[in-house]
Amino acid sequence: MKISPLARKICQAKGINPATLTGTGPGGRIMAADVTENAIPQHRGGTTIATFALLPTRPQKDNYYVYDTSVDMAALGDISLPIAVQCEKLLEKRYSVIDYIVRAVVKAGLAAPSQQGRTEPADVLIFENSGEKQAAVTNAAKKNIFKISREAATGHPIPANYTPTFIVCDAHTTRACVAAHVSPGCRPLFAFVDRGNTPKENVRAGAAGIADYILSYTFYIHCSIPEAEANGIAANLHAMLYNPVRLLLLD
């Protein structure tokens, strides 16, 4: 049986018998991602809404449901090094945690029943370093994490009269900063605010200590989406941040 050293280490830590796994590496080699994938419920046809729900933690604010929570990024730490190697080959850089967050927010939001069959592109506006760095990712639903990483890293220009579906920013990005980069009256359906103080663009895949990383965030969902559905979207986002494999696959 072929198994990578990291995959063997994760199996030992999680009490998983490698013989029960199917390897996707060269020659059927069991990779770290195969171990983590084994612990995630399988869904045909892509991401689906989680079977549990997160309830809003505060009253509605400016017509948005508000969800304050945090997630342990240990699973990302488990598989980040082999993914970083692949990413460096493709991009000559490592993806950052902000790229990973953008991918999760887009997939969670667009998995909702109300978003099925939408024809308008799902655009994302990203703010980092207290809003000093901005980037636009257009039509993000059709882009994997590597393409998202490429556009976010290059500071992809923000189109005029931009009406993004998603906002992703840190806690120190002001409302005025966001308003200055979107079309007047734009009300994005989803907004993710990282409440931590660590610059996410500097937290690279494969970095030491990422297994101990706790991501605290606030997630806003516009109340035009039914509350029960919004609670499912919030739960789905939390589940994908906790279980990263599906976000990193090239789908």
mmCIF file of C-alpha atoms in Angstrom, residues 77-165:
data_model
loop_
_atom_site.group_PDB
_atom_site.id
_atom_site.type_symbol
_atom_site.label_atom_id
_atom_site.label_comp_id
_atom_site.label_asym_id
_atom_site.label_seq_id
_atom_site.Cartn_x
_atom_site.Cartn_y
_atom_site.Cartn_z
ATOM 1 C CA GLY A 77 -3.392 22.899 8.285
ATOM 2 C CA ASP A 78 -3.473 19.114 7.802
ATOM 3 C CA ILE A 79 -3.556 19.307 4.015
ATOM 4 C CA SER A 80 -2.103 22.735 3.295
ATOM 5 C CA LEU A 81 1.464 21.681 2.591
ATOM 6 C CA PRO A 82 0.774 19.268 -0.306
ATOM 7 C CA ILE A 83 -1.763 21.713 -1.735
ATOM 8 C CA ALA A 84 0.813 24.508 -1.442
ATOM 9 C CA VAL A 85 3.282 22.488 -3.483
ATOM 10 C CA GLN A 86 0.708 22.052 -6.258
ATOM 11 C CA CYS A 87 -0.270 25.719 -6.101
ATOM 12 C CA GLU A 88 3.333 26.876 -6.367
ATOM 13 C CA LYS A 89 3.750 24.793 -9.508
ATOM 14 C CA LEU A 90 0.693 26.411 -11.078
ATOM 15 C CA LEU A 91 1.016 29.977 -9.823
ATOM 16 C CA GLU A 92 4.622 30.308 -8.657
ATOM 17 C CA LYS A 93 3.149 31.372 -5.310
ATOM 18 C CA ARG A 94 1.141 29.947 -2.433
ATOM 19 C CA TYR A 95 -2.502 30.752 -2.032
ATOM 20 C CA SER A 96 -3.437 32.753 1.075
ATOM 21 C CA VAL A 97 -6.219 32.228 3.587
ATOM 22 C CA ILE A 98 -8.162 35.098 1.999
ATOM 23 C CA ASP A 99 -8.298 33.164 -1.293
ATOM 24 C CA TYR A 100 -9.663 30.190 0.592
ATOM 25 C CA ILE A 101 -12.285 32.340 2.351
ATOM 26 C CA VAL A 102 -13.475 33.859 -0.943
ATOM 27 C CA ARG A 103 -13.893 30.400 -2.445
ATOM 28 C CA ALA A 104 -15.906 29.219 0.587
ATOM 29 C CA VAL A 105 -18.183 32.277 0.665
ATOM 30 C CA VAL A 106 -18.991 31.987 -3.043
ATOM 31 C CA LYS A 107 -19.737 28.263 -2.926
ATOM 32 C CA ALA A 108 -21.873 28.558 0.216
ATOM 33 C CA GLY A 109 -23.907 31.468 -1.110
ATOM 34 C CA LEU A 110 -24.533 30.017 -4.561
ATOM 35 C CA ALA A 111 -25.532 26.602 -3.193
ATOM 36 C CA ALA A 112 -28.695 28.167 -1.768
ATOM 37 C CA PRO A 113 -31.979 27.260 -3.487
ATOM 38 C CA SER A 114 -32.761 30.922 -4.187
ATOM 39 C CA GLN A 115 -29.499 31.244 -6.123
ATOM 40 C CA GLN A 116 -30.003 28.248 -8.386
ATOM 41 C CA GLY A 117 -30.451 29.188 -12.029
ATOM 42 C CA ARG A 118 -29.203 32.759 -11.605
ATOM 43 C CA THR A 119 -28.003 34.317 -14.842
ATOM 44 C CA GLU A 120 -26.067 37.339 -13.546
ATOM 45 C CA PRO A 121 -22.386 36.739 -12.714
ATOM 46 C CA ALA A 122 -21.377 36.269 -9.077
ATOM 47 C CA ASP A 123 -18.790 39.015 -8.579
ATOM 48 C CA VAL A 124 -16.650 39.484 -5.462
ATOM 49 C CA LEU A 125 -15.054 42.637 -4.059
ATOM 50 C CA ILE A 126 -12.099 41.968 -1.739
ATOM 51 C CA PHE A 127 -10.513 44.375 0.750
ATOM 52 C CA GLU A 128 -7.301 43.581 2.626
ATOM 53 C CA ASN A 129 -4.969 45.508 4.918
ATOM 54 C CA SER A 130 -7.771 47.668 6.358
ATOM 55 C CA GLY A 131 -9.039 48.411 2.871
ATOM 56 C CA GLU A 132 -5.722 49.627 1.495
ATOM 57 C CA LYS A 133 -5.598 46.755 -0.988
ATOM 58 C CA GLN A 134 -8.639 46.051 -3.177
ATOM 59 C CA ALA A 135 -9.330 43.451 -5.843
ATOM 60 C CA ALA A 136 -12.298 42.380 -7.923
ATOM 61 C CA VAL A 137 -12.964 38.768 -8.885
ATOM 62 C CA THR A 138 -15.537 38.698 -11.668
ATOM 63 C CA ASN A 139 -17.803 35.727 -12.319
ATOM 64 C CA ALA A 140 -16.281 33.941 -9.324
ATOM 65 C CA ALA A 141 -18.687 31.002 -9.490
ATOM 66 C CA LYS A 142 -16.824 29.691 -12.533
ATOM 67 C CA LYS A 143 -13.349 30.047 -11.004
ATOM 68 C CA ASN A 144 -11.467 27.611 -8.806
ATOM 69 C CA ILE A 145 -9.280 28.710 -5.924
ATOM 70 C CA PHE A 146 -6.188 29.020 -8.132
ATOM 71 C CA LYS A 147 -7.868 31.500 -10.501
ATOM 72 C CA ILE A 148 -9.286 33.411 -7.546
ATOM 73 C CA SER A 149 -5.801 33.553 -6.027
ATOM 74 C CA ARG A 150 -4.312 34.889 -9.261
ATOM 75 C CA GLU A 151 -6.829 37.727 -9.554
ATOM 76 C CA ALA A 152 -6.718 38.649 -5.852
ATOM 77 C CA ALA A 153 -2.907 38.749 -5.860
ATOM 78 C CA THR A 154 -2.673 41.034 -8.865
ATOM 79 C CA GLY A 155 -5.215 43.511 -7.504
ATOM 80 C CA HIS A 156 -7.609 42.837 -10.388
ATOM 81 C CA PRO A 157 -9.070 46.234 -11.428
ATOM 82 C CA ILE A 158 -12.509 47.104 -10.044
ATOM 83 C CA PRO A 159 -14.925 47.831 -12.922
ATOM 84 C CA ALA A 160 -16.875 51.073 -12.999
ATOM 85 C CA ASN A 161 -20.348 50.898 -11.380
ATOM 86 C CA TYR A 162 -19.428 47.559 -9.810
ATOM 87 C CA THR A 163 -22.334 45.663 -8.215
ATOM 88 C CA PRO A 164 -20.731 42.664 -6.467
ATOM 89 C CA THR A 165 -22.773 39.823 -5.028
#
